[in-house]
Short mmCIF file of C-alpha atoms in Angstrom, two decimals:
data_model
loop_
_atom_site.label_atom_id
_atom_site.label_comp_id
_atom_site.label_asym_id
_atom_site.label_seq_id
_atom_site.Cartn_x
_atom_site.Cartn_y
_atom_site.Cartn_z
CA MET A 105 110.68 99.29 75.82
CA MET A 106 113.17 99.44 74.40
CA VAL A 107 112.54 98.95 71.14
CA LEU A 108 109.45 101.42 71.19
CA LEU A 109 110.75 103.85 73.17
CA VAL A 110 114.52 103.85 73.13
CA LYS A 111 114.74 102.26 69.72
CA LEU A 112 117.02 99.94 70.16
CA ARG A 113 117.98 97.18 66.96
CA VAL A 114 119.49 93.51 67.19
CA LYS A 115 121.38 92.54 64.23
CA ILE A 116 122.47 88.19 64.92
CA THR A 117 123.93 86.03 62.50
CA GLY A 118 125.33 82.28 62.79
CA ASP A 119 122.80 79.58 62.73
CA GLY A 120 120.24 80.93 65.46
CA ILE A 121 118.27 79.34 68.15
CA LYS A 122 115.66 76.29 67.88
CA SER A 123 112.63 77.11 70.53
CA SER A 124 112.17 73.45 71.20
CA ASP A 125 116.38 72.50 71.77
CA ARG A 126 116.55 71.64 75.33
CA ALA A 127 119.76 73.92 75.27
CA VAL A 128 123.00 76.13 77.56
CA ILE A 129 123.90 79.03 76.51
CA LEU A 130 127.37 80.03 76.46
CA MET A 131 127.77 84.11 76.17
CA ASN A 132 130.50 86.83 76.73
CA HIS A 133 129.57 88.90 79.62
CA ARG A 134 130.47 93.00 78.01
CA THR A 135 128.17 94.63 80.05
CA ARG A 136 126.23 94.51 83.44
CA LEU A 137 123.03 94.32 80.84
CA ASP A 138 124.02 91.90 78.50
CA TRP A 139 120.50 89.76 79.45
CA MET A 140 118.22 92.69 78.95
CA TYR A 141 119.45 92.70 75.89
CA PHE A 142 119.77 88.83 75.01
CA TRP A 143 115.53 89.19 75.54
CA LEU A 144 115.33 91.34 72.74
CA ALA A 145 117.50 88.74 70.24
CA LEU A 146 115.43 85.71 71.40
CA TYR A 147 112.04 87.96 70.61
CA SER A 148 113.30 88.48 67.50
CA ILE A 149 114.56 84.89 66.30
CA ASP A 150 111.19 83.13 68.53
CA PRO A 151 109.27 84.59 71.26
CA LYS A 152 108.85 81.37 72.64
CA LEU A 153 112.18 81.68 73.38
CA LEU A 154 111.18 84.21 76.21
CA ILE A 155 108.95 81.68 77.78
CA TYR A 156 111.45 78.72 77.90
CA GLY A 157 114.70 81.03 78.82
CA LYS A 158 115.96 80.23 81.84
CA ILE A 159 119.80 82.70 83.37
CA ILE A 160 121.83 81.87 85.09
CA LEU A 161 122.74 84.77 88.27
CA LYS A 162 123.98 85.22 90.88
CA SER A 163 122.65 85.27 94.26
CA GLU A 164 122.33 88.92 95.07
CA LEU A 165 119.86 90.07 92.24
CA LYS A 166 116.92 87.61 93.89
CA SER A 167 117.09 90.20 96.58
CA ILE A 168 115.67 93.63 94.12
CA PRO A 169 112.24 94.20 95.44
CA GLY A 170 109.91 93.48 92.59
CA ALA A 171 112.21 92.08 89.97
CA GLY A 172 113.90 89.32 91.84
CA TRP A 173 110.82 87.98 93.05
CA SER A 174 109.45 87.94 89.64
CA MET A 175 113.21 86.48 88.46
CA GLN A 176 112.30 83.28 91.02
CA CYS A 177 108.93 82.93 89.80
CA LYS A 178 110.48 82.58 86.16
CA ASN A 179 112.67 79.95 87.25
CA PHE A 180 116.15 81.74 87.62
CA ILE A 181 119.04 79.96 88.61
CA PHE A 182 120.54 82.06 91.83
CA LEU A 183 124.53 80.78 92.33
CA GLN A 184 126.36 81.25 95.46
CA ARG A 185 129.86 81.45 93.91
CA SER A 186 130.26 79.00 96.53
CA TRP A 187 131.62 75.63 94.67
CA GLU A 188 129.87 73.91 97.65
CA ILE A 189 126.82 75.44 97.46
CA ASP A 190 126.93 75.72 93.41
CA ARG A 191 127.27 72.05 93.48
CA ILE A 192 123.34 71.40 95.07
CA THR A 193 121.99 74.50 93.49
CA LEU A 194 123.21 73.07 90.17
CA LYS A 195 122.33 69.22 90.82
CA GLU A 196 118.49 69.92 92.20
CA ASN A 197 117.71 72.41 88.68
CA VAL A 198 119.32 69.68 86.37
CA ASP A 199 117.65 66.53 88.41
CA TYR A 200 114.39 69.42 87.39
CA TRP A 201 115.19 69.73 84.13
CA SER A 202 115.50 66.08 83.31
CA SER A 203 112.49 65.08 84.79
CA ILE A 204 110.42 67.11 82.80
CA ASP A 205 109.45 66.64 79.35
CA LEU A 206 109.96 70.29 78.09
CA PRO A 207 112.12 72.36 76.00
CA PHE A 208 114.26 75.18 78.14
CA GLN A 209 117.39 77.53 77.06
CA LEU A 210 120.10 77.84 80.42
CA LEU A 211 121.62 80.72 79.92
CA ILE A 212 125.12 81.52 81.43
CA PHE A 213 128.05 83.48 81.46
CA PRO A 214 131.34 81.69 82.23
CA GLU A 215 133.16 84.50 82.84
CA GLY A 216 131.67 85.27 85.79
CA THR A 217 130.98 88.94 85.78
CA ASN A 218 130.83 91.59 83.56
CA PHE A 219 133.87 93.20 81.36
CA CYS A 220 134.89 96.14 83.27
CA ILE A 221 138.78 97.50 84.05
CA GLU A 222 138.84 95.87 87.30
CA THR A 223 137.84 93.16 85.69
CA LYS A 224 139.79 93.16 83.31
CA ALA A 225 143.28 92.93 85.33
CA LYS A 226 141.59 90.44 87.61
CA SER A 227 141.47 88.23 84.73
CA ASP A 228 144.33 89.07 82.97
CA ASN A 229 146.64 88.29 86.24
CA PHE A 230 144.63 84.85 86.73
CA ALA A 231 145.42 83.87 83.36
CA ILE A 232 149.06 84.17 83.76
CA SER A 233 149.39 83.01 87.66
CA ASN A 234 147.83 79.50 85.30
CA GLY A 235 149.95 79.90 82.37
CA MET A 236 147.24 81.06 79.76
CA GLN A 237 147.69 83.31 77.20
CA PRO A 238 145.49 87.27 78.71
CA LEU A 239 142.64 87.78 76.12
CA GLU A 240 142.00 91.31 75.08
CA HIS A 241 137.96 91.63 74.62
CA LEU A 242 136.73 88.77 76.96
CA LEU A 243 137.69 87.67 80.59
CA GLN A 244 138.68 84.16 81.37
CA PRO A 245 135.85 82.08 81.42
CA ARG A 246 135.68 79.88 85.29
CA THR A 247 135.07 76.26 83.91
CA THR A 248 133.98 74.80 87.42
CA GLY A 249 129.76 74.98 87.18
CA VAL A 250 129.45 75.44 82.95
CA VAL A 251 131.40 71.56 82.66
CA TYR A 252 129.11 70.11 85.86
CA LEU A 253 125.98 71.44 83.97
CA ILE A 254 126.34 70.75 80.78
CA SER A 255 128.31 66.99 81.40
CA GLU A 256 125.26 66.15 83.47
CA LEU A 257 122.72 67.43 81.68
CA CYS A 258 124.94 64.76 78.67
CA GLU A 259 124.62 62.27 80.78
CA ARG A 260 121.03 62.10 81.28
CA GLY A 261 120.39 63.00 78.18
CA ALA A 262 118.41 65.95 78.91
CA LEU A 263 120.74 67.98 76.74
CA ASP A 264 120.51 68.24 72.25
CA SER A 265 122.42 71.46 71.87
CA ILE A 266 124.75 73.87 73.18
CA TYR A 267 124.49 77.16 71.56
CA ASP A 268 127.70 79.51 71.64
CA VAL A 269 126.38 83.36 71.51
CA THR A 270 128.78 86.18 71.21
CA VAL A 271 127.70 89.67 71.65
CA ALA A 272 129.00 93.36 70.33
CA TYR A 273 128.64 96.75 70.58
CA PRO A 274 129.13 98.50 67.40
CA ASP A 275 129.27 101.85 69.64
CA HIS A 276 128.85 103.15 72.93
CA LEU A 277 127.69 101.09 75.66
CA ALA A 278 125.78 101.35 78.26
CA GLU A 279 127.57 99.94 81.41
CA SER A 280 125.83 99.20 84.10
CA GLU A 281 121.33 100.26 84.90
CA THR A 282 122.44 103.67 85.53
CA ASP A 283 123.77 104.71 82.60
CA PHE A 284 120.20 102.84 80.95
CA VAL A 285 118.20 105.46 83.12
CA LYS A 286 120.29 108.47 82.17
CA GLY A 287 119.24 107.76 78.54
CA HIS A 288 122.98 106.05 77.30
CA SER A 289 121.97 103.38 75.62
CA PRO A 290 123.23 101.58 72.81
CA GLU A 291 121.48 101.94 69.60
CA GLU A 292 122.67 98.44 68.43
CA VAL A 293 123.55 94.98 69.24
CA HIS A 294 125.40 92.15 67.10
CA TYR A 295 125.25 88.32 67.78
CA HIS A 296 126.89 85.93 66.63
CA ILE A 297 125.60 82.53 67.61
CA LYS A 298 127.23 79.08 66.33
CA ARG A 299 125.07 75.99 67.43
CA TYR A 300 127.13 72.29 69.28
CA ASP A 301 124.84 68.78 68.55
CA VAL A 302 125.81 67.29 71.74
CA ASN A 303 124.68 64.15 70.52
CA GLU A 304 128.42 64.18 67.50
CA PRO A 305 130.59 61.61 67.94
CA CYS A 306 133.02 64.14 67.99
CA PHE A 307 131.72 66.49 71.51
CA PRO A 308 133.41 65.95 74.71
CA ARG A 309 132.87 63.96 77.24
CA ASP A 310 134.24 64.23 80.70
CA GLN A 311 134.70 67.11 82.44
CA LYS A 312 138.10 67.68 81.53
CA SER A 313 137.92 67.57 78.12
CA LEU A 314 134.94 70.08 78.44
CA ALA A 315 136.38 72.57 80.30
CA LYS A 316 139.25 72.49 77.65
CA TRP A 317 136.65 72.49 74.87
CA VAL A 318 135.13 75.82 76.27
CA TYR A 319 139.05 77.19 76.85
CA GLY A 320 138.78 77.02 72.94
CA LEU A 321 135.39 78.53 72.64
CA TRP A 322 136.47 81.11 74.28
CA GLU A 323 139.66 81.78 72.05
CA GLU A 324 137.74 81.55 68.92
CA LYS A 325 135.45 84.29 70.73
CA GLU A 326 138.91 86.09 70.60
CA GLN A 327 139.39 86.02 67.53
CA ARG A 328 135.84 86.36 66.50
CA LEU A 329 135.78 90.21 68.33
CA ALA A 330 139.23 90.70 67.48
CA GLU A 331 138.16 91.01 63.70
CA TYR A 332 135.06 92.57 64.46
CA PHE A 333 136.91 95.58 66.60
CA SER A 334 139.47 95.68 63.41
CA PRO A 335 140.44 99.70 62.42
CA ASN A 336 139.72 98.11 59.18
CA ARG A 337 136.38 96.71 58.95
CA LYS A 338 133.67 98.50 56.86
CA THR A 339 131.52 100.99 57.92
CA ASN A 340 128.68 101.06 56.48
CA LEU A 341 126.13 99.44 58.27
CA CYS A 342 124.91 96.66 56.58
CA CYS A 343 128.09 95.04 56.70
CA ASN A 344 129.29 96.41 60.39
CA THR A 345 128.05 92.85 62.21
CA PHE A 346 129.39 89.45 62.11
CA PRO A 347 130.45 88.01 59.06
CA GLY A 348 127.45 86.37 57.24
CA CYS A 349 124.07 87.28 56.70
CA ILE A 350 121.47 89.47 59.32
CA LEU A 351 118.78 85.96 59.85
CA TYR A 352 117.40 87.07 61.88
CA ASN A 353 115.28 91.54 61.83
CA LEU A 354 112.07 92.38 63.93
CA THR A 355 108.99 91.84 61.79
CA MET A 356 106.05 93.66 61.73
CA ASP A 357 103.66 91.14 63.21
CA LYS A 358 106.22 91.14 65.83
CA CYS A 359 106.71 94.72 66.22
CA CYS A 360 103.06 94.43 66.90
CA LEU A 361 103.01 91.86 69.37
CA LEU A 362 104.92 94.64 71.16
CA TYR A 363 102.27 97.29 70.83
CA ALA A 364 99.58 95.42 71.98
CA VAL A 365 101.67 93.77 75.15
CA MET A 366 102.62 97.09 75.86
CA VAL A 367 99.34 98.69 75.60
CA PHE A 368 97.87 95.36 78.16
CA TRP A 369 100.89 95.99 81.05
CA LEU A 370 99.72 99.66 81.36
CA CYS A 371 95.88 99.49 81.00
CA THR A 372 96.29 96.31 83.96
CA LEU A 373 98.87 98.53 86.08
CA PHE A 374 96.16 100.99 85.55
CA LEU A 375 93.09 99.07 86.77
CA VAL A 376 95.59 97.61 89.77
CA VAL A 377 95.94 101.13 90.37
CA TYR A 378 92.15 102.17 90.51
CA PHE A 379 90.11 99.23 92.15
CA PHE A 380 92.69 98.90 95.20
CA CYS A 381 93.88 103.12 95.53
CA ALA A 382 91.31 105.16 94.04
CA VAL A 383 87.78 102.60 95.16
CA ASP A 384 89.36 102.42 98.50
CA MET A 385 89.79 106.08 98.59
CA GLN A 386 86.00 106.32 97.81
CA ALA A 387 85.28 103.93 100.42
CA ASP A 388 86.87 106.24 102.91
CA TYR A 389 86.13 109.29 102.46
CA SER A 390 83.24 109.34 99.01
CA GLU A 391 78.90 110.05 100.30
CA GLN A 392 78.87 108.69 97.01
CA VAL A 393 79.57 105.27 97.68
CA PRO A 394 77.17 103.61 99.63
CA PHE A 395 77.33 101.21 102.12
CA ALA A 396 75.68 98.45 104.22
CA TYR A 397 75.98 97.72 107.88
CA HIS A 398 75.55 94.55 109.64
CA PHE A 399 75.53 94.12 112.98
CA ARG A 400 76.74 91.47 115.53
CA TRP A 401 75.98 91.63 119.79
CA SER A 402 77.06 89.01 121.77
CA ASP A 403 74.92 89.44 124.23
CA ASP A 404 71.19 89.69 123.31
CA ALA A 405 70.01 91.17 127.14
CA TYR A 406 71.51 94.13 126.21
CA GLN A 407 68.62 94.72 123.76
CA GLU A 408 66.46 95.07 126.87
CA THR A 409 68.75 98.05 129.08
CA ASN A 410 66.49 100.67 130.08
CA VAL A 411 69.22 103.92 130.33
CA GLN A 412 69.00 106.72 131.86
CA LEU A 413 72.42 108.12 131.72
CA LEU A 414 74.98 107.20 127.94
CA VAL A 415 78.49 107.82 128.12
CA VAL A 416 80.61 107.85 124.46
CA ALA A 417 83.74 107.88 124.44
CA PHE A 418 85.95 108.55 121.46
CA GLY A 419 89.42 108.80 120.60
CA VAL A 420 92.44 106.69 121.47
CA ASN A 421 92.24 107.44 125.35
CA ALA A 422 88.81 106.37 125.18
CA CYS A 423 89.79 103.47 126.91
CA GLU A 424 92.35 104.91 129.76
CA PHE A 425 89.14 107.00 130.12
CA ILE A 426 86.30 103.95 130.66
CA ARG A 427 89.01 102.55 133.75
CA ALA A 428 89.48 105.60 134.89
CA TYR A 429 85.37 106.36 135.11
CA ALA A 430 85.08 102.96 136.47
CA ALA A 431 87.41 102.90 139.03
CA GLY A 432 86.03 106.34 140.30
CA VAL A 433 82.55 104.92 140.75
CA GLY A 434 83.51 102.12 142.27
CA GLY A 435 81.51 99.94 139.78
CA GLU A 436 82.60 96.55 138.39
CA LEU A 437 82.51 96.83 134.01
CA GLU A 438 80.25 94.45 131.92
CA PRO A 439 81.02 93.96 128.64
CA ILE A 440 79.31 93.70 125.92
CA LEU A 441 80.49 93.02 122.71
CA LEU A 442 79.24 94.86 119.16
CA GLU A 443 80.58 93.84 116.15
CA VAL A 444 79.96 96.42 112.80
CA PHE A 445 80.58 94.69 109.31
CA ARG A 446 80.07 96.70 106.33
CA ASN A 447 80.17 96.19 102.33
CA PHE A 448 78.57 98.07 99.52
CA GLN A 449 75.12 98.36 99.39
CA SER A 450 75.55 97.15 96.01
CA ASP A 451 77.43 93.66 97.25
CA PRO A 452 73.69 91.21 98.51
CA THR A 453 76.93 88.96 100.50
CA PHE A 454 77.59 89.76 103.76
CA GLY A 455 80.59 91.02 103.81
CA GLY A 456 83.28 88.04 106.05
CA ASP A 457 83.68 87.15 109.30
CA ARG A 458 85.90 89.88 110.26
CA PRO A 459 84.23 93.08 111.18
CA CYS A 460 85.57 96.79 109.88
CA SER A 461 84.81 97.96 113.00
CA VAL A 462 84.23 96.92 116.84
CA VAL A 463 82.75 98.55 119.48
CA GLN A 464 82.30 98.31 123.45
CA PHE A 465 79.07 98.07 125.46
CA TYR A 466 80.04 98.28 129.03
CA SER A 467 77.51 98.33 132.17
CA LEU A 468 78.18 99.50 135.45
CA LYS A 469 77.20 96.99 138.81
CA GLY A 470 75.33 99.03 140.64
CA ALA A 471 74.40 101.89 138.70
CA LYS A 472 72.51 99.53 135.81
CA LYS A 473 70.98 102.26 134.29
CA THR A 474 74.10 103.97 133.58
CA VAL A 475 75.70 102.51 129.54
CA ILE A 476 79.42 103.18 129.01
CA CYS A 477 80.04 103.63 124.54
CA CYS A 478 83.31 103.22 123.34
CA MET A 479 84.50 104.24 119.91
CA SER A 480 87.73 103.81 119.75
CA GLU A 481 88.26 102.05 116.61
CA ILE A 482 85.75 104.00 114.84
CA SER A 483 87.10 107.65 113.39
CA TYR A 484 84.64 110.74 112.84
CA GLU A 485 84.66 110.36 109.23
CA GLN A 486 83.38 107.03 109.48
CA LEU A 487 80.99 108.12 112.14
CA SER A 488 77.62 108.71 110.70
CA VAL A 489 73.78 109.38 111.49
CA GLU A 490 72.32 106.48 110.09
CA LEU A 491 74.89 104.04 111.62
CA THR A 492 74.80 106.16 115.01
CA LYS A 493 70.90 105.21 115.24
CA GLU A 494 71.72 101.28 114.35
CA ILE A 495 74.71 101.94 117.04
CA PHE A 496 71.64 102.50 119.84
CA ARG A 497 68.66 101.32 118.00
CA PRO A 498 68.52 98.63 121.23
CA PHE A 499 67.63 100.75 123.94
CA ILE A 500 64.17 100.69 124.68
CA ASP A 501 63.29 104.39 126.02
CA LYS A 502 65.61 107.16 124.92
CA PRO A 503 68.80 108.30 127.53
CA LYS A 504 67.60 111.11 129.71
CA THR A 505 71.86 112.26 129.32
CA VAL A 506 74.41 111.60 126.83
CA VAL A 507 77.92 112.70 128.26
CA VAL A 508 80.28 112.79 124.80
CA LEU A 509 84.07 112.96 125.81
CA THR A 510 86.51 113.53 122.61
CA SER A 511 89.88 112.77 122.63
CA ARG A 512 90.25 115.88 119.95
CA HIS A 513 93.29 118.05 120.47
CA TRP A 514 93.04 120.66 122.46
CA GLU A 515 94.58 123.12 120.51
CA GLN A 516 91.56 123.23 118.07
CA TYR A 517 90.00 125.52 120.83
CA ARG A 518 92.38 128.08 120.63
CA ILE A 519 92.34 127.03 116.56
CA TYR A 520 88.25 128.14 115.93
CA HIS A 521 88.45 130.11 119.37
CA ASN A 522 90.87 132.95 118.69
CA GLU A 523 92.23 133.34 122.73
CA PRO A 524 94.35 132.26 124.11
CA ILE A 525 93.83 128.93 126.63
CA PRO A 526 93.22 129.46 129.60
CA LYS A 527 96.02 128.72 132.06
CA GLU A 528 93.42 127.24 134.79
CA GLY A 529 90.71 126.95 132.77
CA THR A 530 88.22 129.52 133.97
CA ASN A 531 87.43 131.17 130.88
CA PHE A 532 86.60 128.02 129.65
CA LEU A 533 84.06 126.95 132.85
CA ARG A 534 82.51 129.72 131.87
CA TYR A 535 81.92 129.18 127.86
CA LEU A 536 80.01 125.55 129.32
CA LYS A 537 78.19 127.65 131.71
CA ASN A 538 77.00 129.87 128.97
CA SER A 539 76.23 127.52 126.04
CA PHE A 540 74.06 125.61 128.38
CA GLN A 541 70.25 127.03 126.24
CA VAL A 542 67.01 126.12 128.44
CA GLU A 543 63.85 126.08 126.31
CA THR A 544 60.80 125.04 127.84
CA ALA A 545 58.72 122.57 126.08
CA ASP A 546 55.37 120.59 127.23
CA GLY A 547 56.13 122.29 131.05
CA GLY A 548 59.45 120.48 130.99
CA ALA A 549 63.26 121.86 130.85
CA VAL A 550 65.44 120.66 128.35
CA CYS A 551 69.09 121.27 128.08
CA ALA A 552 71.38 121.22 125.36
CA ALA A 553 74.92 121.22 126.37
CA LEU A 554 77.81 122.15 124.14
CA ARG A 555 76.27 122.36 120.36
CA GLY A 556 78.47 122.47 117.21
CA SER A 557 79.71 125.96 118.13
CA LEU A 558 81.92 124.47 120.21
CA ILE A 559 84.27 122.94 118.52
CA SER A 560 84.49 122.20 115.51
CA GLY A 561 85.52 117.94 114.43
CA LEU A 562 83.39 116.90 117.68
CA PRO A 563 80.90 113.87 116.36
CA ALA A 564 78.64 115.78 114.83
CA ALA A 565 76.35 112.05 114.45
CA VAL A 566 75.61 111.64 118.09
CA MET A 567 75.13 115.10 118.07
CA ILE A 568 72.11 114.80 115.37
CA TRP A 569 71.12 112.01 116.86
CA CYS A 570 70.66 113.05 120.73
CA GLU A 571 68.04 115.86 118.52
CA GLU A 572 66.12 113.75 116.74
CA ALA A 573 65.33 111.54 119.92
CA MET A 574 64.95 114.11 122.25
CA VAL A 575 67.66 113.94 124.57
CA PRO A 576 66.41 115.66 127.58
CA ALA A 577 69.84 116.72 128.07
CA THR A 578 73.75 116.13 125.65
CA LEU A 579 76.25 117.20 127.55
CA PHE A 580 79.45 117.20 124.83
CA VAL A 581 83.09 117.03 126.49
CA ALA A 582 86.84 117.18 125.22
CA TYR A 583 89.41 115.69 127.19
CA THR A 584 93.11 115.20 127.07
CA ALA A 585 95.16 111.92 127.86
CA SER A 586 95.98 113.77 131.26
CA SER A 587 92.71 115.70 131.74
CA TYR A 588 91.95 114.15 134.57
CA GLU A 589 95.30 114.80 136.04
CA SER A 590 95.06 118.61 135.90
CA VAL A 591 93.33 121.37 137.82
CA ALA A 592 91.45 121.89 135.07
CA GLY A 593 89.54 118.72 134.33
CA VAL A 594 88.65 117.93 137.64
CA LYS A 595 86.98 121.03 138.07
CA CYS A 596 85.30 121.16 134.45
CA PHE A 597 82.92 118.54 135.83
CA GLU A 598 82.24 119.98 139.52
CA PRO A 599 79.91 123.43 137.57
CA ILE A 600 78.45 121.40 135.57
CA MET A 601 76.29 119.30 138.44
CA LYS A 602 75.93 122.21 140.36
CA LEU A 603 73.56 123.60 137.70
CA HIS A 604 70.57 123.90 138.26
CA GLU A 605 69.01 122.60 134.46
CA MET A 606 71.81 119.50 135.34
CA THR A 607 70.93 118.69 139.00
CA HIS A 608 68.00 116.04 138.50
CA LEU A 609 70.18 114.43 134.92
CA PHE A 610 73.12 113.00 136.66
CA SER A 611 71.13 111.24 139.83
CA GLU A 612 72.97 107.74 138.13
CA ILE A 613 76.33 109.57 139.15
CA ASN A 614 77.10 107.50 142.19
CA LYS A 615 79.14 112.15 143.38
CA GLU A 616 79.97 109.94 146.08
CA ALA A 617 82.65 107.87 144.48
CA LEU A 618 83.57 110.35 142.23
CA GLN A 619 84.07 113.10 144.43
CA LYS A 620 86.33 110.48 146.01
CA LEU A 621 88.16 110.36 142.45
CA PHE A 622 88.95 113.15 142.49
CA GLU A 623 90.67 113.92 145.51
CA ARG A 624 92.82 111.24 145.42
CA LEU A 625 94.46 112.67 141.72
CA THR A 626 97.55 114.06 141.23
CA LEU A 627 96.92 117.36 140.74
CA SER A 628 99.28 119.35 137.34
CA SER A 629 98.96 122.71 135.58
CA GLY A 630 99.10 123.77 132.35
CA ASN A 631 96.26 121.69 131.03
CA VAL A 632 93.35 122.42 130.32
CA PHE A 633 89.97 119.78 129.43
CA LEU A 634 89.80 120.24 126.38
#
């Protein structure tokens, strides 16, 4: 992205880095983004270096969403800046890298933090208090962790070389991630690399000599940067680098590889978003995606039930309604579980052991011909006519009455009928009565209550099933969480049961127990049975 979008260029002088080396890379920390720019330098030298390269970072970066997880997977090393803890972390990593036969390049910033006004002042105070000369272009290196890492790897024979990398920015800087996002990216980054073979006899072995050697590297860096930023340096871009020939640059084949990688990840990202978002949306709402449903009953005896009255409760308050209804009629609930499994019709395999929905059927002791169906987990959008037929298929004979109760918000009454919600329920009860349509067929009365025009959003699939099954009476009543506690909610049943066409259809209802329930409920005003 930095090459293709920001047009960033890197120029590298010095020795270069071998991808086959087991190495420690020491680099000055000029900005917070040095490590990111250095990846481009490593790629220019040898793309394999991006595979074997690891960075030693502060532990806070591990908590960055996404990036922190990726860095942990890449086996980066995170330090707490507490030597008691960091010594254990470094030892564990030394044990790991010395036990495997693979190359690695560990990038560490001995300065511990990036160069800025605040850190420069602290570094100068540290140098003065320890009798050292303050540096102009660098911060004083902290050698404890660096020396321990190098000495332990050398002692185990797991280190081939040390690379001293000096980074400099000839034009404007991107001090932080915010600057980079705002577009303040440097046009060029220059690197000078010097390789030290740890197997040379002159290479220091003890920790005291190593610490002195690291300070010597920083003195050389300071002199190199002083010459780099000298006013007398040449301004020609071809010579505006560290002394020496430019060794590496992005070739055409490496640029083509960058384009290929970018296209691959863009396509991968698009496919991930499509399959996890677009397909999931189609699965929930599109009629073009065919589904196959599978059902599993907890009790096969239910399939021989002869139902006279079927009460179907929808919504989040369905279970609460069922408990209140059972307590009112004085019957004990006997639950029967129906698990609904859903998968694509194109997939012949069964959708696993985890159901997409659960439907609870209850029979009442003392009212054997009454069945209550709780669909609290199935939304209106999921419920189709086909699914409704499958759920109610076990009935031997079609019910004489189906009562459907739903907790769809009562505000829809005002929206779809353009009239105020009646405070005492009078107008609504009159609407219930006027909605009954009595027809004569085969000499019998067929009563359908509250067809689809009553309240928009009622489960039309159940209504269609009742009409196709020619159920004698279908009553749709919408309720709120406090329906049984409202004046209108209590009185809503009474005129319905007193209607001449409905009397014989409620023979299975224990009217005395229901009346006792009405009498002991606390009445409150302001809510409608809607």
